[in-house]
Short mmCIF file of C-alpha atoms in Angstrom, two decimals:
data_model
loop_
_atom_site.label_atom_id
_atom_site.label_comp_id
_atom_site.label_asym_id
_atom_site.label_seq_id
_atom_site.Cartn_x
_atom_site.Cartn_y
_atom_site.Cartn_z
CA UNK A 1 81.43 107.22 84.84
CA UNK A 2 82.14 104.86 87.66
CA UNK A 3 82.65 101.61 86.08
CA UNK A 4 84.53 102.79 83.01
CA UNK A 5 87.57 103.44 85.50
CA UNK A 6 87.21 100.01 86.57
CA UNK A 7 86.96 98.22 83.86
CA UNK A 8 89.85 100.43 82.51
CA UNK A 9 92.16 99.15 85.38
CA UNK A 10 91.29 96.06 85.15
CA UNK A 11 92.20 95.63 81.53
CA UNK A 12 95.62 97.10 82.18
CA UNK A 13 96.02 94.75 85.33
CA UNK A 14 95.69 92.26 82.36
CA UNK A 15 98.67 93.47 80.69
CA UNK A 16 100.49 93.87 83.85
CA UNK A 17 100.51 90.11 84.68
CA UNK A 18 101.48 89.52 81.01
CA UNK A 19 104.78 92.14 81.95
CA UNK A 20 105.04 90.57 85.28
CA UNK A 21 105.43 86.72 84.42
CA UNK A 22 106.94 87.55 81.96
CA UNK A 23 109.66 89.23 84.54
CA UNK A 24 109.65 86.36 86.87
CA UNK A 25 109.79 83.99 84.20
CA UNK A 26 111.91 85.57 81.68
CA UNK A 27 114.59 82.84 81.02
CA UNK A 28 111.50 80.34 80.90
CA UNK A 29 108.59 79.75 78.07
CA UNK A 30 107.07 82.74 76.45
CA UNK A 31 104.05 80.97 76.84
CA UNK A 32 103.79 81.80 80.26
CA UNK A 33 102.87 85.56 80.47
CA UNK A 34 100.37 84.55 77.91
CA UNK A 35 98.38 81.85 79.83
CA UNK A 36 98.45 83.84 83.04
CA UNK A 37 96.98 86.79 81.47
CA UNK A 38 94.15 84.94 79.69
CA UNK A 39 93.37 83.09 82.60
CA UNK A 40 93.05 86.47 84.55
CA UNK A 41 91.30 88.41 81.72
CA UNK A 42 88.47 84.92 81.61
CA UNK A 43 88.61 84.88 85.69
CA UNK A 44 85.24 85.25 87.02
CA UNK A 45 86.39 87.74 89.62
CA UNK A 46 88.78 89.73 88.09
CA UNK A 47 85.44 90.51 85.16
CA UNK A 48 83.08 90.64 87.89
CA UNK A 49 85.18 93.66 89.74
CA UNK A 50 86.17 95.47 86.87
CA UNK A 51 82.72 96.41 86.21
CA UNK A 52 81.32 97.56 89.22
CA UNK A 53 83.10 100.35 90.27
CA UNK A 54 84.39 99.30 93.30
CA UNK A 55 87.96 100.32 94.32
CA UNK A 56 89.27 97.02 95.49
CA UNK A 57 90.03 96.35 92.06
CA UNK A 58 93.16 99.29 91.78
CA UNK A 59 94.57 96.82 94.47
CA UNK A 60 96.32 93.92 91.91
CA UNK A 61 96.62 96.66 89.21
CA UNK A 62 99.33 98.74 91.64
CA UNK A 63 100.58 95.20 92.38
CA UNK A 64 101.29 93.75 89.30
CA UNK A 65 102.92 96.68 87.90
CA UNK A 66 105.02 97.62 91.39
CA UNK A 67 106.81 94.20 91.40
CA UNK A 68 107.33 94.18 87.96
CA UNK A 69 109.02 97.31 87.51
CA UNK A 70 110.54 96.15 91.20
CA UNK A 71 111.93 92.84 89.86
CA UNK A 72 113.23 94.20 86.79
CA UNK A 73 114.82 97.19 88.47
CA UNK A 74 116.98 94.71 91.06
CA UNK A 75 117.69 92.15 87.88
CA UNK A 76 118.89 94.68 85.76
CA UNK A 77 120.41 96.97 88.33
CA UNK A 78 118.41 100.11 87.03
CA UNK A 79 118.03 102.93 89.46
CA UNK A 80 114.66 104.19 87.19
CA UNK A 81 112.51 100.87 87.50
CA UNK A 82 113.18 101.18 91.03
CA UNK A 83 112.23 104.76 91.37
CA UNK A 84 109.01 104.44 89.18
CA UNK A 85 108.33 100.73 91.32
CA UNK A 86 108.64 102.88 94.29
CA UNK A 87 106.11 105.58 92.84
CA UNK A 88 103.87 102.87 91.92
CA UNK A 89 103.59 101.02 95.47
CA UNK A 90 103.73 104.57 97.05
CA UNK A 91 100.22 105.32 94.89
CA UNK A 92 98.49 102.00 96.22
CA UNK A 93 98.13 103.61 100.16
CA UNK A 94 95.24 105.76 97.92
CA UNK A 95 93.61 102.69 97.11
CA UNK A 96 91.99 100.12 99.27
CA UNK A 97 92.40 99.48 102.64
CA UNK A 98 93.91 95.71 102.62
CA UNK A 99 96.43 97.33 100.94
CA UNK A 100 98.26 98.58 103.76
CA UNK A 101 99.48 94.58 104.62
CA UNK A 102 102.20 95.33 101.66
CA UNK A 103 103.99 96.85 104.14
CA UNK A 104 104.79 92.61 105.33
CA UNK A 105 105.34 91.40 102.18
CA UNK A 106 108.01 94.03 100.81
CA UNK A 107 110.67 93.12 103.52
CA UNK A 108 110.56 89.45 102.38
CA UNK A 109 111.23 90.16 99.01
CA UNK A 110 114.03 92.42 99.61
CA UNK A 111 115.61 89.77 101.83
CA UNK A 112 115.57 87.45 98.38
CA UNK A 113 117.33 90.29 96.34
CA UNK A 114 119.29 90.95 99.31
CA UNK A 115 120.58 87.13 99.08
CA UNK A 116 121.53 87.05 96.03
CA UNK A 117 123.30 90.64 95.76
CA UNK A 118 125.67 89.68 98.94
CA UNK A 119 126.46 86.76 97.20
CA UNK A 120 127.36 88.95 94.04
CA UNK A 121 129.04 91.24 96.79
CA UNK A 122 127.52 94.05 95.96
CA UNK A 123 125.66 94.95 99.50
CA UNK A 124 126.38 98.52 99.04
CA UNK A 125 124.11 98.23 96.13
CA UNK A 126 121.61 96.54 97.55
CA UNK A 127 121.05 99.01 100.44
CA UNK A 128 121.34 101.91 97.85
CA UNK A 129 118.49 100.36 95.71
CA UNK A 130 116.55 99.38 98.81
CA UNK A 131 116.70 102.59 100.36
CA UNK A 132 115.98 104.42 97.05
CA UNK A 133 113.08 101.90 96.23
CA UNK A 134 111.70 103.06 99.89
CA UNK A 135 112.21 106.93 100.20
CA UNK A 136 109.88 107.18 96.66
CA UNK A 137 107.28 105.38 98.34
CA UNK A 138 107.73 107.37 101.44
CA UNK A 139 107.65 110.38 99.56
CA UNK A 140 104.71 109.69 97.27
CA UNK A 141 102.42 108.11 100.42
CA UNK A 142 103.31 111.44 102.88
CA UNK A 143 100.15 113.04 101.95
CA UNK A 144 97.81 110.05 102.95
CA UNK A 145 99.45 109.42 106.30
CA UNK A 146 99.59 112.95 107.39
CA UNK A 147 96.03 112.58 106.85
CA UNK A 148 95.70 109.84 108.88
CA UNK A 149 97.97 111.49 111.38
CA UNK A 150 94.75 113.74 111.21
CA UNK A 151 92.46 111.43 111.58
CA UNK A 152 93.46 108.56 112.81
CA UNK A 153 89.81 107.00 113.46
CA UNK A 154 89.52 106.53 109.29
CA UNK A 155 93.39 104.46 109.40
CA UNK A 156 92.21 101.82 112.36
CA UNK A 157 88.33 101.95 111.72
CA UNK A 158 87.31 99.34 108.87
CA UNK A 159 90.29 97.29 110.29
CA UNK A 160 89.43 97.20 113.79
CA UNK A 161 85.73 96.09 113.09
CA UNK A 162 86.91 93.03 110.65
CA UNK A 163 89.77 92.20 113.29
CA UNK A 164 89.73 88.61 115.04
CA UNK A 165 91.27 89.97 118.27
CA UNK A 166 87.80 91.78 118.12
CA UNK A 167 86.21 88.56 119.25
CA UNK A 168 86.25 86.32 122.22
CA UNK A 169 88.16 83.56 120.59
CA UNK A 170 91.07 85.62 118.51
CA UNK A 171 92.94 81.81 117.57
CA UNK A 172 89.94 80.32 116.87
CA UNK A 173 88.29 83.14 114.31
CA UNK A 174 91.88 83.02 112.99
CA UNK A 175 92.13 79.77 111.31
CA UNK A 176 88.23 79.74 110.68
CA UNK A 177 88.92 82.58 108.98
CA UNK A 178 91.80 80.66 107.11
CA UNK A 179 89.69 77.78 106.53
CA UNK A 180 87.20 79.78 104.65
CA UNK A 181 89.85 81.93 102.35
CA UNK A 182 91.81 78.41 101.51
CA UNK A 183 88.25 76.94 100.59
CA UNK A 184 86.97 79.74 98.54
CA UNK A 185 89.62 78.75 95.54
CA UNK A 186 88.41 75.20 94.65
CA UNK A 187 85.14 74.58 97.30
CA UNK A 188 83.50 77.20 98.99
CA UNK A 189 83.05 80.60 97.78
CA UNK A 190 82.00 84.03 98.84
CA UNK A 191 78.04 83.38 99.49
CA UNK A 192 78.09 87.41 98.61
CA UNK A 193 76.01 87.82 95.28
CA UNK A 194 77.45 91.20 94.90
CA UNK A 195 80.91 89.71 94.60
CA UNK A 196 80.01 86.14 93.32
CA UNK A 197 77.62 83.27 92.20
CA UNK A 198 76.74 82.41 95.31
CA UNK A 199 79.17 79.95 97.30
CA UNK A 200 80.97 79.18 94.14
CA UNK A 201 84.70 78.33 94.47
CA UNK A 202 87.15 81.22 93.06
CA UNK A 203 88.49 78.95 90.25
CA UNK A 204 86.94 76.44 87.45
CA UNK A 205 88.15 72.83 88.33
CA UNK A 206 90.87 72.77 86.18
CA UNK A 207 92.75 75.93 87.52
CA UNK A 208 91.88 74.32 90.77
CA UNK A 209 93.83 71.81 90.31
CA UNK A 210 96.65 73.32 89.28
CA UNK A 211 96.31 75.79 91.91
#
């Protein structure tokens, strides 16, 4: 009863990066969405967490479908794929943690829209869509953070115990830390056997490579 949502997620996550290169690449080869979504549904990780009924893997499916929907909403100047991309991103504050650090990521993509609407002149637009895009997710995540307002020690305590300004040497944890999640793709992998063959890299070497 656990894994079955898992493994249900992470087969649609499958079909999401199929929608979502497909989005990014649309004026490209249709070949594209297929290879990225065979290499996901064949990726070691993305199997290995879609069977064990752990909640980390809801994180990619709320991503893959947000952006698309996101993407297509600001290409094709639709108020609905904004609205429902908005719903979507709103939904992932229910899912795991790391999820939060969206919150850096969205700005920088708006900016890109943002670019290429002003050139289009139509900033009045863009700042309708943008603030549309963000009241849904406000709206859908107010539940969640007025728990949080609530109890604040479950919104700062997994994050403050894996923090690097937790140690004594905040810079240096920091790029050790950086070393290690570079390295995990093609050399060094989690040594976790819950999440991985031991110390093997992320990727098979040809991926690697081309990674």
């Amino acid at each position: 009863s656990l894994r079955i949502v898992g493994a249900i997620i992470g087969i649609f996550t499958v079909l999401g990066i199929y929608f979502l290169t497909k989005e990014l690449f649309y004026k490209s080869n249709k070949l594209i969405p297929l290879l990225s979504s065979f290499f996901l549904a064949t990726s070691f990780w993305h199997i290995n967490f879609s069977r064990i009924g752990f909640r980390a893997i809801s994180v990619p499916f709320i991503l893959v479908f947000g952006f698309y929907f996101l993407f297509r909403g600001f290409r094709e100047k639709k108020i609905l794929y904004l609205i429902i991309s908005g719903i979507i991103f709103g939904l992932g504050f229910y899912t795991y943690i790391s999820y939060r650090f969206i919150v850096l990521l969205l700005p920088l993509v708006l900016i890109c829209f943002g670019v290429i609407y002003f050139k289009e002149n139509l900033k009045r637009k863009f700042f309708f869509f943008s603030f549309l895009f963000f009241f849904f997710i406000f709206i859908i995540s107010i539940p969640i953070f007025y728990y949080f307002l609530q109890n604040p020690q479950d919104f700062i305590g997994r994050s403050s115990s894996v923090s690097v300004f937790k140690t004594e040497n905040p810079s240096k944890e920091f790029f050790k830390s950086l070393i290690l999640h570079l390295s995990m793709f093609n050399f060094y992998g989690d040594p976790n056997w819950r999440h991985n063959f031991s110390k093997s890299p992320m990727l098979p070497l040809p991926l690697g490579i081309l990674f």
